[in-house]
Tab-separated table of C-alpha atoms in Angstrom:
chain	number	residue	atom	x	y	z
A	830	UNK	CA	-1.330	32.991	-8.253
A	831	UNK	CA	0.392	35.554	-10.077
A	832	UNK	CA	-0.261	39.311	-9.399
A	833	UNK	CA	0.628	41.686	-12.573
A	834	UNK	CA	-0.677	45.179	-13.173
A	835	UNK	CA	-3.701	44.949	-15.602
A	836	UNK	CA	-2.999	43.729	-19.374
A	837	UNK	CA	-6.046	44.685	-21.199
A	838	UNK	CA	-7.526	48.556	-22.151
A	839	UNK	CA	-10.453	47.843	-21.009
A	840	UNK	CA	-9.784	46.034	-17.609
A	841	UNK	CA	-12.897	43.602	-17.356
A	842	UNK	CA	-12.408	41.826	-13.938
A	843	UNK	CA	-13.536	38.806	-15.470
A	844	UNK	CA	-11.042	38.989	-18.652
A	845	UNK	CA	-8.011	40.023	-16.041
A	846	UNK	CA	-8.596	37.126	-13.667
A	847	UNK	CA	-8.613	35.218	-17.042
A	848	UNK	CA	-5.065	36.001	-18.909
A	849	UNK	CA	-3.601	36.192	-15.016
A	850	UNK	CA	-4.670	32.271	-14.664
A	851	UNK	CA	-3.130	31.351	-18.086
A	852	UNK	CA	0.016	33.354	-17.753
A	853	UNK	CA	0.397	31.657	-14.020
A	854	UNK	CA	0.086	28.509	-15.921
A	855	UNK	CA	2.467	29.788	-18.009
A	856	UNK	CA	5.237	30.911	-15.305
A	857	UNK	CA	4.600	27.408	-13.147
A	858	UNK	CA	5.717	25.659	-16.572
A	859	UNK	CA	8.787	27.493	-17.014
A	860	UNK	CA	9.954	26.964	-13.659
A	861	UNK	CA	9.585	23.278	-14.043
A	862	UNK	CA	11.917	23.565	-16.837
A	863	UNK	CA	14.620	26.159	-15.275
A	864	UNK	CA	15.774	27.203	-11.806
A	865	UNK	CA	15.802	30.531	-10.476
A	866	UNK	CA	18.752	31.089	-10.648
A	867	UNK	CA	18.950	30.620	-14.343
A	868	UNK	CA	16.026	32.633	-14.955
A	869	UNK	CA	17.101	36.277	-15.321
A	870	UNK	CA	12.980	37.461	-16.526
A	871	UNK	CA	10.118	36.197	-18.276
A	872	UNK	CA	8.902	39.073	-20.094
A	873	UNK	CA	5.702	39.994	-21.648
A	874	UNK	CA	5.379	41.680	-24.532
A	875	UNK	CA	2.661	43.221	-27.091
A	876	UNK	CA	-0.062	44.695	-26.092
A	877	UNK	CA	-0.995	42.667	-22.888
A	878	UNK	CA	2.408	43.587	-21.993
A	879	UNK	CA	1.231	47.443	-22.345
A	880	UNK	CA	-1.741	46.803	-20.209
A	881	UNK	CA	-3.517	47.630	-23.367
A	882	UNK	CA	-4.512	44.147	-24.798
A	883	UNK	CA	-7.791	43.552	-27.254
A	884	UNK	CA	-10.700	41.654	-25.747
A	885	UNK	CA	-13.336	40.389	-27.562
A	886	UNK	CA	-16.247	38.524	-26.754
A	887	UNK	CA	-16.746	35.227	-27.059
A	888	UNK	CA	-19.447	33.738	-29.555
A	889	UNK	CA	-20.994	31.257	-26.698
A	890	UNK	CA	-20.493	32.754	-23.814
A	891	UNK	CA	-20.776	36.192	-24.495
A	892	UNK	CA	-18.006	36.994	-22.137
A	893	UNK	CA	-14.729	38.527	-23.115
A	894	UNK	CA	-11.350	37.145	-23.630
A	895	UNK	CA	-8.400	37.830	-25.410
A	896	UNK	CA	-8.262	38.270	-28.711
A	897	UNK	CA	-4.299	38.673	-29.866
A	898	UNK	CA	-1.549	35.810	-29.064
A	899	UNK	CA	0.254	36.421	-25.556
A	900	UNK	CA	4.050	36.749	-26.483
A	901	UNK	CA	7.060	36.200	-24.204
A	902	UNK	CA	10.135	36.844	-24.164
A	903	UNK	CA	12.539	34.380	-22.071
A	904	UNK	CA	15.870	35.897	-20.755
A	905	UNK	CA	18.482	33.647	-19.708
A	906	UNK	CA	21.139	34.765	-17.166
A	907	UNK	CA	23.260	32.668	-19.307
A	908	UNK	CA	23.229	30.798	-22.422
A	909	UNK	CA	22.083	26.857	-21.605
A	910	UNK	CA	23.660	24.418	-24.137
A	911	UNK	CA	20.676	22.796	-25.006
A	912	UNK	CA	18.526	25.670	-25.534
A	913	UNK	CA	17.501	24.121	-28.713
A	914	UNK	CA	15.766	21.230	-26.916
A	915	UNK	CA	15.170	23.356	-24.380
A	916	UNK	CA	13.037	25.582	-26.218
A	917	UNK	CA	11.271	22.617	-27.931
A	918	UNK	CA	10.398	20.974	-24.386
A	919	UNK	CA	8.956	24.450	-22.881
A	920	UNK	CA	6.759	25.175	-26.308
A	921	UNK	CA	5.281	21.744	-26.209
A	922	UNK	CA	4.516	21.947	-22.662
A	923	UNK	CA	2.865	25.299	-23.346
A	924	UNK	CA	0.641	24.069	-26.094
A	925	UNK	CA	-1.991	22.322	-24.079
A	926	UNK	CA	-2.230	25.767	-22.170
A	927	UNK	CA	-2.925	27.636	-24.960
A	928	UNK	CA	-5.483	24.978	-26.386
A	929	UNK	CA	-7.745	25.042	-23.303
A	930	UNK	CA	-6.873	29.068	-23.149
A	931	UNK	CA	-8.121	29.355	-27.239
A	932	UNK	CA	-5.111	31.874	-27.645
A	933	UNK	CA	-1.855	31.490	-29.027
A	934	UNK	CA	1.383	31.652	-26.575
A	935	UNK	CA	4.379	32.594	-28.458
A	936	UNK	CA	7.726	32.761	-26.380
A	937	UNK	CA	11.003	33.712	-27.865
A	938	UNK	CA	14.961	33.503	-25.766
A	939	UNK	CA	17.244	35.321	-25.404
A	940	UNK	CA	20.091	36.132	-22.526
A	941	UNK	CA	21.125	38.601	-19.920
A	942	UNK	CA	24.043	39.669	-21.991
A	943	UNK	CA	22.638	40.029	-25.266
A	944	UNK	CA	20.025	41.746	-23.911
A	945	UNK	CA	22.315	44.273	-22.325
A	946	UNK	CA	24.394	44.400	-25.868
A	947	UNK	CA	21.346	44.772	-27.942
A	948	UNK	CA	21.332	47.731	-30.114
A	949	UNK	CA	18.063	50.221	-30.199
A	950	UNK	CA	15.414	48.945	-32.332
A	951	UNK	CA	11.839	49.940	-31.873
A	952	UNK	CA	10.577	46.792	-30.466
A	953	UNK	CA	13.042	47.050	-27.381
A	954	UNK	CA	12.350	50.698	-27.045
A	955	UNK	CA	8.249	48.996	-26.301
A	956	UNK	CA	9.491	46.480	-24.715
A	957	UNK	CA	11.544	48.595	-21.976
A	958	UNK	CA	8.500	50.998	-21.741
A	959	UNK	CA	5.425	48.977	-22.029
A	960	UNK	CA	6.127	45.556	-20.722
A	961	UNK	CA	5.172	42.777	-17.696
A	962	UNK	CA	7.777	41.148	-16.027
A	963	UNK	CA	6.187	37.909	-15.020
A	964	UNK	CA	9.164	36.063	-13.640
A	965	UNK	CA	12.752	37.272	-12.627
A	966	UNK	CA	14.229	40.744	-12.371
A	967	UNK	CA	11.577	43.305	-12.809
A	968	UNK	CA	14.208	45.861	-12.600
A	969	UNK	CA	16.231	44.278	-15.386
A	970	UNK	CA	14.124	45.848	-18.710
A	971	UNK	CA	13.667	49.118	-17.374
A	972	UNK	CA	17.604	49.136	-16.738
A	973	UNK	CA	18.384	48.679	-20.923
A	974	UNK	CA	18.553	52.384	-20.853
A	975	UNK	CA	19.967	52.520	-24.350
A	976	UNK	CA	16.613	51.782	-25.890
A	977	UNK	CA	15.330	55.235	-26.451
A	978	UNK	CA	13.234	56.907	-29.039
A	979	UNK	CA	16.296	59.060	-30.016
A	980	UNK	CA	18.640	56.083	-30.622
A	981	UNK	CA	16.107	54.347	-33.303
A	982	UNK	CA	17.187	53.881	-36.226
A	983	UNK	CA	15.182	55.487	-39.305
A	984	UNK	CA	15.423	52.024	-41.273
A	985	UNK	CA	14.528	50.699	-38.242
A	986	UNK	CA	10.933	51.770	-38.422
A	987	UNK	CA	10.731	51.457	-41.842
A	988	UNK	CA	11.196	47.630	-41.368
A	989	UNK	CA	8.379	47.705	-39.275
A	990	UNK	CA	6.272	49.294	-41.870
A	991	UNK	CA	7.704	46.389	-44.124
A	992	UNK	CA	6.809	44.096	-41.617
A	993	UNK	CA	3.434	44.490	-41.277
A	994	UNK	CA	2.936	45.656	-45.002
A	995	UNK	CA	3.986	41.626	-45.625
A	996	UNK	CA	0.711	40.784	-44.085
A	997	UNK	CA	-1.173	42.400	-47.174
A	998	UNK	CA	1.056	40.294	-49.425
A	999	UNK	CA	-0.044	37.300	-47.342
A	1000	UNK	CA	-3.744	38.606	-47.985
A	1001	UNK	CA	-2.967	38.361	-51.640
A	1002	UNK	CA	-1.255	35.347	-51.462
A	1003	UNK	CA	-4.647	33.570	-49.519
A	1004	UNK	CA	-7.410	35.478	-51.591
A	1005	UNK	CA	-5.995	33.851	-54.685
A	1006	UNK	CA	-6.445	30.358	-53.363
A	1007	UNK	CA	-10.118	31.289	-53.723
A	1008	UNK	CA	-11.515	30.178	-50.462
A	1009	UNK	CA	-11.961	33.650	-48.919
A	1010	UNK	CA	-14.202	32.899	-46.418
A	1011	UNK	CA	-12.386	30.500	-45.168
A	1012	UNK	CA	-9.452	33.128	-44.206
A	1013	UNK	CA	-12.008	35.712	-43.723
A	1014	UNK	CA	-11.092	36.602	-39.837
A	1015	UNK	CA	-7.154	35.777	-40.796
A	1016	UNK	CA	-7.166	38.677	-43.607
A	1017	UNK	CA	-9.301	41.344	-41.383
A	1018	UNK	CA	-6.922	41.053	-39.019
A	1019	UNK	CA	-3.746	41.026	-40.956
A	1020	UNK	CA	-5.307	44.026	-42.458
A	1021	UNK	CA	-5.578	46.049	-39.061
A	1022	UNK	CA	-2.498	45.468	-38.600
A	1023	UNK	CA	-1.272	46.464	-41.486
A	1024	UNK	CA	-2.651	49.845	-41.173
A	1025	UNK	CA	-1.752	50.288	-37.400
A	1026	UNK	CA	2.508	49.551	-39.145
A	1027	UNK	CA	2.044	52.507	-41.535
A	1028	UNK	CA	0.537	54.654	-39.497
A	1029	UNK	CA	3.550	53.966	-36.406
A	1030	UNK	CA	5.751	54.339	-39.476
A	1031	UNK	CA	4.179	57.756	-40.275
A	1032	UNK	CA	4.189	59.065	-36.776
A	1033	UNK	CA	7.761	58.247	-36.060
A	1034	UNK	CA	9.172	59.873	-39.351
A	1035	UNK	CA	7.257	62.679	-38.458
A	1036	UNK	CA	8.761	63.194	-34.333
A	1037	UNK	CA	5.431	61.577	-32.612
A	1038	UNK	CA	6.273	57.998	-32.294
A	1039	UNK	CA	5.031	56.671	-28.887
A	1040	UNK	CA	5.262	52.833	-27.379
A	1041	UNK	CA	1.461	53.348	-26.000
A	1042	UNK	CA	-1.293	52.003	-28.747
A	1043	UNK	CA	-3.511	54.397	-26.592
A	1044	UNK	CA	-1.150	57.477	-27.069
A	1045	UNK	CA	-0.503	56.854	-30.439
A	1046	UNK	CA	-3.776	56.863	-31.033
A	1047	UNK	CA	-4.337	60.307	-29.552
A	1048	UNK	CA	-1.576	61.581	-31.288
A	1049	UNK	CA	-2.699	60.645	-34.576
A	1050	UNK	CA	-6.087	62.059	-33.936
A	1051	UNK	CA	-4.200	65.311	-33.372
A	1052	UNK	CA	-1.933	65.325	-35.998
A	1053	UNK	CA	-2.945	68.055	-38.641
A	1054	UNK	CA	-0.570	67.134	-41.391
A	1055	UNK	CA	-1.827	63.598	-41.929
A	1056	UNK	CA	-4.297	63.039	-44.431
A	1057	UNK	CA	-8.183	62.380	-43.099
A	1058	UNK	CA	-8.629	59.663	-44.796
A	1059	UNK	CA	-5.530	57.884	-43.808
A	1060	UNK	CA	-6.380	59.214	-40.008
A	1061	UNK	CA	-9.737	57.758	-39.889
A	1062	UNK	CA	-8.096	54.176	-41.452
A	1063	UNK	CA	-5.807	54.429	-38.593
A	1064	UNK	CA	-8.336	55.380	-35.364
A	1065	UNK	CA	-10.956	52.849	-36.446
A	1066	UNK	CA	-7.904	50.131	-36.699
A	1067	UNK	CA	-6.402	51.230	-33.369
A	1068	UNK	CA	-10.440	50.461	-32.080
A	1069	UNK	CA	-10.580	47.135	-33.609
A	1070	UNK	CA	-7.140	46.484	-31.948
A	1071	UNK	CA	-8.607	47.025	-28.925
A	1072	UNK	CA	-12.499	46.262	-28.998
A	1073	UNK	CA	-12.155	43.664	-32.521
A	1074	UNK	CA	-15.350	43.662	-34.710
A	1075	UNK	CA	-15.836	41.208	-37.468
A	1076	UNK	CA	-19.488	41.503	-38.449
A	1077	UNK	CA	-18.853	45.108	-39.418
A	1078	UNK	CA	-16.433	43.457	-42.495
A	1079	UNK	CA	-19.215	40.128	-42.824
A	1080	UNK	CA	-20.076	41.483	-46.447
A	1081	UNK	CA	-17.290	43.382	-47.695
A	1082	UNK	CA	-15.281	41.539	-50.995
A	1083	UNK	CA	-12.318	40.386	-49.717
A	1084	UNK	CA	-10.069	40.792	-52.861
A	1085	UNK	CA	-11.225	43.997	-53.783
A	1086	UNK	CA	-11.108	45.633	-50.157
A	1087	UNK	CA	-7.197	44.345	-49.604
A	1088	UNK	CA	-5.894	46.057	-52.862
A	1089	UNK	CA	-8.185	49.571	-51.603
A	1090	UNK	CA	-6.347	49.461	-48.773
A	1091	UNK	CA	-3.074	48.670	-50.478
A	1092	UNK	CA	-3.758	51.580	-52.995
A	1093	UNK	CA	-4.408	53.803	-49.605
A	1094	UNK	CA	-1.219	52.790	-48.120
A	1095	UNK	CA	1.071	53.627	-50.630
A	1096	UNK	CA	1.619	57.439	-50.599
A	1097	UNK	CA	2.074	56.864	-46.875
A	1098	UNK	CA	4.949	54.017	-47.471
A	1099	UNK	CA	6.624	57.069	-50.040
A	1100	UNK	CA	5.973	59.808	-47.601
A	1101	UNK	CA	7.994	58.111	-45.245
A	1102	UNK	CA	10.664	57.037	-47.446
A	1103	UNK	CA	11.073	60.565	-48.759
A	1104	UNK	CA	11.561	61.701	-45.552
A	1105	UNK	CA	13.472	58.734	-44.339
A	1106	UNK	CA	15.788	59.509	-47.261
A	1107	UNK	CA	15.841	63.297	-47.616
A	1108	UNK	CA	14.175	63.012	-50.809
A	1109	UNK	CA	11.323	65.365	-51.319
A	1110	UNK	CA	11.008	64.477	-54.825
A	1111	UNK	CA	11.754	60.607	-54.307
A	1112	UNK	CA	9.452	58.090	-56.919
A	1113	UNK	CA	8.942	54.500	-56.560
A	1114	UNK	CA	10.806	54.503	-60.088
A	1115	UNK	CA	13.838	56.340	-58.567
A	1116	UNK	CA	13.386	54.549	-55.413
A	1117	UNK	CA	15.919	51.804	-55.782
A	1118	UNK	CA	18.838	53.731	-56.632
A	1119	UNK	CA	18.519	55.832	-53.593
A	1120	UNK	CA	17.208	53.320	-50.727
A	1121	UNK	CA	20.039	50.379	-52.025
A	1122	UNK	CA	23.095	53.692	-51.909
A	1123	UNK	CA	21.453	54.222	-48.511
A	1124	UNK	CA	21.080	50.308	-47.569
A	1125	UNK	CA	24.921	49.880	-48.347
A	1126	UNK	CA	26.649	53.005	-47.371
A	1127	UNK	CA	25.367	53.187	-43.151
A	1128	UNK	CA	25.504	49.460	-43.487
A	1129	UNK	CA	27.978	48.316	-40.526
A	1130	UNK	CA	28.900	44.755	-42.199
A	1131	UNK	CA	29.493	46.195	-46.416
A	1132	UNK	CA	33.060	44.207	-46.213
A	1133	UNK	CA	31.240	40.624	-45.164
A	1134	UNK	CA	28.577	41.426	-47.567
A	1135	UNK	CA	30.523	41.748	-50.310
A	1136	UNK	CA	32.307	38.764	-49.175
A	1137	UNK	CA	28.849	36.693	-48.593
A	1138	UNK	CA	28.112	37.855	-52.101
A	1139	UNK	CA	30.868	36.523	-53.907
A	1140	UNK	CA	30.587	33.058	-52.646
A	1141	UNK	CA	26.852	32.839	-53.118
A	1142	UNK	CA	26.036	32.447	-49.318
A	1143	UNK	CA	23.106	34.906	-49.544
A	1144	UNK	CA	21.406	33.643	-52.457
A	1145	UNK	CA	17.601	33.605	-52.958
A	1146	UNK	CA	14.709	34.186	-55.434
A	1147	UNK	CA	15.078	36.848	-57.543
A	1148	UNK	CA	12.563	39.745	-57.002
A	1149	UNK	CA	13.457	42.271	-59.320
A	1150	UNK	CA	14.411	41.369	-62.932
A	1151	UNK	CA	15.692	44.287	-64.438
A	1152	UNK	CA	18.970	45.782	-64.217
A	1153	UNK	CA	19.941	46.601	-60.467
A	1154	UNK	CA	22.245	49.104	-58.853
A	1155	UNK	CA	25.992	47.519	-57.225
A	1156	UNK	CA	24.873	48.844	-54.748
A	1157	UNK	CA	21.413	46.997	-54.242
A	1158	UNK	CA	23.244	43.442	-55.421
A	1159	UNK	CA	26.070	43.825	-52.614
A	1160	UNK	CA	23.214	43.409	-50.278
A	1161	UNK	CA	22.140	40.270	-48.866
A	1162	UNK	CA	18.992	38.923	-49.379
A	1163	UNK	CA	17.285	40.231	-45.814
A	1164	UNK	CA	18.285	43.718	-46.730
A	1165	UNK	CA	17.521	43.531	-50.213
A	1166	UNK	CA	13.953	42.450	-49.230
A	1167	UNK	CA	12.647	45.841	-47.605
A	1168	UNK	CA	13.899	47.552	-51.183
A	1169	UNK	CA	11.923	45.117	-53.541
A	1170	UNK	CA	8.616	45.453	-51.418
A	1171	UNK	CA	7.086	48.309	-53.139
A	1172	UNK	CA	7.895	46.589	-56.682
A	1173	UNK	CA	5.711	44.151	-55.489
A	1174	UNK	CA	3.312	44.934	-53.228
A	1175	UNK	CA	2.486	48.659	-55.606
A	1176	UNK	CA	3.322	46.803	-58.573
A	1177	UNK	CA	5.601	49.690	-59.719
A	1178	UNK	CA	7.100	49.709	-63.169
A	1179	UNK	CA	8.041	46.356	-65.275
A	1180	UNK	CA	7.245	44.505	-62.366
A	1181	UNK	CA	3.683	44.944	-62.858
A	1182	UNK	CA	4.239	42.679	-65.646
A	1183	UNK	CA	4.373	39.405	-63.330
A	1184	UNK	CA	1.339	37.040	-62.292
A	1185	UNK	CA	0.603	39.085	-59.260
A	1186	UNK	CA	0.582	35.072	-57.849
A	1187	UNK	CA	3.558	34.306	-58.822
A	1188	UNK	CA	5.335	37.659	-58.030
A	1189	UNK	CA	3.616	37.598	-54.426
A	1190	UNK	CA	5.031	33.702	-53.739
A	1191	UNK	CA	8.184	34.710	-55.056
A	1192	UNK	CA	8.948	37.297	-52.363
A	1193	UNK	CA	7.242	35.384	-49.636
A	1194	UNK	CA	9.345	32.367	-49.823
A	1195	UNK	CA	12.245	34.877	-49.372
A	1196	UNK	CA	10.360	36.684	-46.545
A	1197	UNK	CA	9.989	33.249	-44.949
A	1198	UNK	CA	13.283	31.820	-45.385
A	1199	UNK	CA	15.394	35.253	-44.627
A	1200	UNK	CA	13.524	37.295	-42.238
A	1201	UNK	CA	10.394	35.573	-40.936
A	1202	UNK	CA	10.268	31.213	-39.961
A	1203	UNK	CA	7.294	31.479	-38.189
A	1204	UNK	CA	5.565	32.221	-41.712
A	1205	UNK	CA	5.627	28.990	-42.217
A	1206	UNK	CA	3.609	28.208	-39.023
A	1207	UNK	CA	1.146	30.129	-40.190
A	1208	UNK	CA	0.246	28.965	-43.158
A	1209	UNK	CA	0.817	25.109	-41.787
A	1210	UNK	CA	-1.866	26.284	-39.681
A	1211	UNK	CA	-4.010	26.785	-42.649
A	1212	UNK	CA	-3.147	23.950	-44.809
A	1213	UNK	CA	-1.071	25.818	-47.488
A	1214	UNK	CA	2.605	26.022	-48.662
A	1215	UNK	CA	4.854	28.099	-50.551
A	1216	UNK	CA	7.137	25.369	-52.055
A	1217	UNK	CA	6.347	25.335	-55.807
A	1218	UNK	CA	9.287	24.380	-58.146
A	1219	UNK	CA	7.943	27.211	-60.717
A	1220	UNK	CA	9.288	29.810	-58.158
């Protein structure tokens, strides 16, 4: 049986003895799969990783259980040439797990050395700080000593913001198939964690970034210069995080609740650009001048961009139709994606113009194919598709 520090806030010895018995059924099916020796950790991440996972109870029983997806990360001590089929034999094998378990168990690879070559981004900088090693070298995270709050990059954690701001667009993108009870839960929690993004986005531009959902928490309930009403959106979706509610949303309209909290959002997504930028005075309609100059000028690959340009190879739906900075169009598609989001997601200037459907598909079928595949999983999951040949 595997022995881990706690992985949930609230430590209920029932809950704990729980996620240890499905993440020992998750280390005994790895090892079928790999030998010691190739195994370098099996990480995991999150919130369980934290020891600050959600529980919430469970509509028969009354007991409670997790409530977020257990992600892994699986580091190699060497790249395996099939790690394609590889992957594909250890996530079947873990889906029966998770089906008796009720929870999702996402697990991602990676090796020793690109872990050690990795650049600072704000998920390794949790990672190294709030994580459990389950398998492998338990000294081997805490010894990636270059992930540190100092060495994060600004756009860094504004592509988390963009990250989890996508979720609203997903909202969108579900409430107009008009079946909003059916993706009732889906949308409430998209929606927490939309808010939880901004407000880590806000706290790191402003010096109080923290890997702990528990310290972050305090620290926004301290923080003075934040707006109240943006604090109190951020504490009660730090306590849904970790003790979720859905009857308190049961009656709330769907469609007209997502775009509040969109409208409520947006001077925090500016504030942080402004300062992200140095631009005190920075507008969404002044935005893309600035944020594409900045995109391409600290950008480490503007030769191959330019190059990737010219012969098409980063083609992709069109997001915004009128005239663009060189600067912005030198970018590929991934990096041009973070600079369109407030044009859609704000509906700033002629882009406000569009079918808010079509505009919202538009960027999501970039999202998916550029930045995010498991997208698609999702909305597999739920029976719907973003392949329509009006895009």
């Amino acid at each position: 049986m595997l022995t881990i520090k706690h992985v949930t806030l609230r430590q209920d010895p029932q809950a704990e003895a729980f996620c240890q018995d499905v993440l020992t059924q998750v280390c005994d099916t790895v090892a079928r799969y790999l030998d010691k020796n190739q195994v370098c950790a099996l990480v995991l991440l999150g919130g369980y990783g934290r020891g600050e996972g959600g529980l919430i109870s469970h509509p028969v029983s009354g007991r409670l259980y997790p409530h977020n997806n257990f992600d892994l990360l699986l580091i190699l001590n060497q790249q395996i040439n099939a790690h394609p089929q590889l992957k594909k034999s250890i996530n079947q094998a873990l889906q029966p797990i998770s089906q008796q378990a009720g929870l999702g168990i996402d697990i991602s690879f990676t090796t020793r050395s690109k872990m050690r070559n990795a650049a600072c981004r704000v998920i390794w900088y949790d990672m190294r700080h709030g994580h459990r090693t389950l398998l492998g070298d338990e000294d081997f995270v805490p010894s990636l000593t270059q992930h540190t709050l100092q060495n994060i990059p600004a756009w860094d954690a504004r592509n988390l913001l963009i990250n989890r701001g996508s979720l609203l667009l997903i909202n969108r993108f579900l409430l107009a198939q008009n079946k909003p009870e059916r993706y009732r839960s889906t949308i409430i929690k998209h929606t927490m964690k939309a808010i939880i993004g901004y407000g880590d986005a806000l706290l790191f531009s402003l010096g109080k970034y923290h890997w702990s959902y528990a310290e972050k928490q305090l620290r926004m309930a301290n923080e003075t210069s934040i707006e109240p009403e943006f604090k109190q959106l951020y504490l009660e979706a730090m306590n849904f995080r970790f003790s979720p509610s859905y009857t308190r949303f049961q009656n709330i309209e769907l469609t007209a609740w997502n775009e509040s909290i969109i409208t409520a959002l947006q001077p925090v997504h500016l504030r942080c650009e402004r300062q992200r930028l140095n631009k005190p005075n920075l507008t969404w309609t002044s935005y893309l001048k600035y944020a594409a100059s900045d995109a391409f000028w600290h950008n480490d690959n503007q030769v191959k961009n330019l190059i990737k340009r010219t012969l098409g190879m980063t083609a992709g739906l069109a997001i915004i139709q009128e005239p663009s900075p060189w600067t912005y169009l030198a970018l590929t598609q991934a990096e041009k994606l973070p600079l369109c989001f407030p044009y859609v997601l704000y509906r700033q200037g002629k882009q406000a113009e569009n079918s808010a459907d079509t505009l919202t598909r538009r960027y999501l079928k970039n999202w998916q194919d550029f930045v995010d595949a498991n997208l698609s999983n999702l909305l597999d999951g739920l029976g719907l598709s973003l392949e329509e040949a009006n895009l």
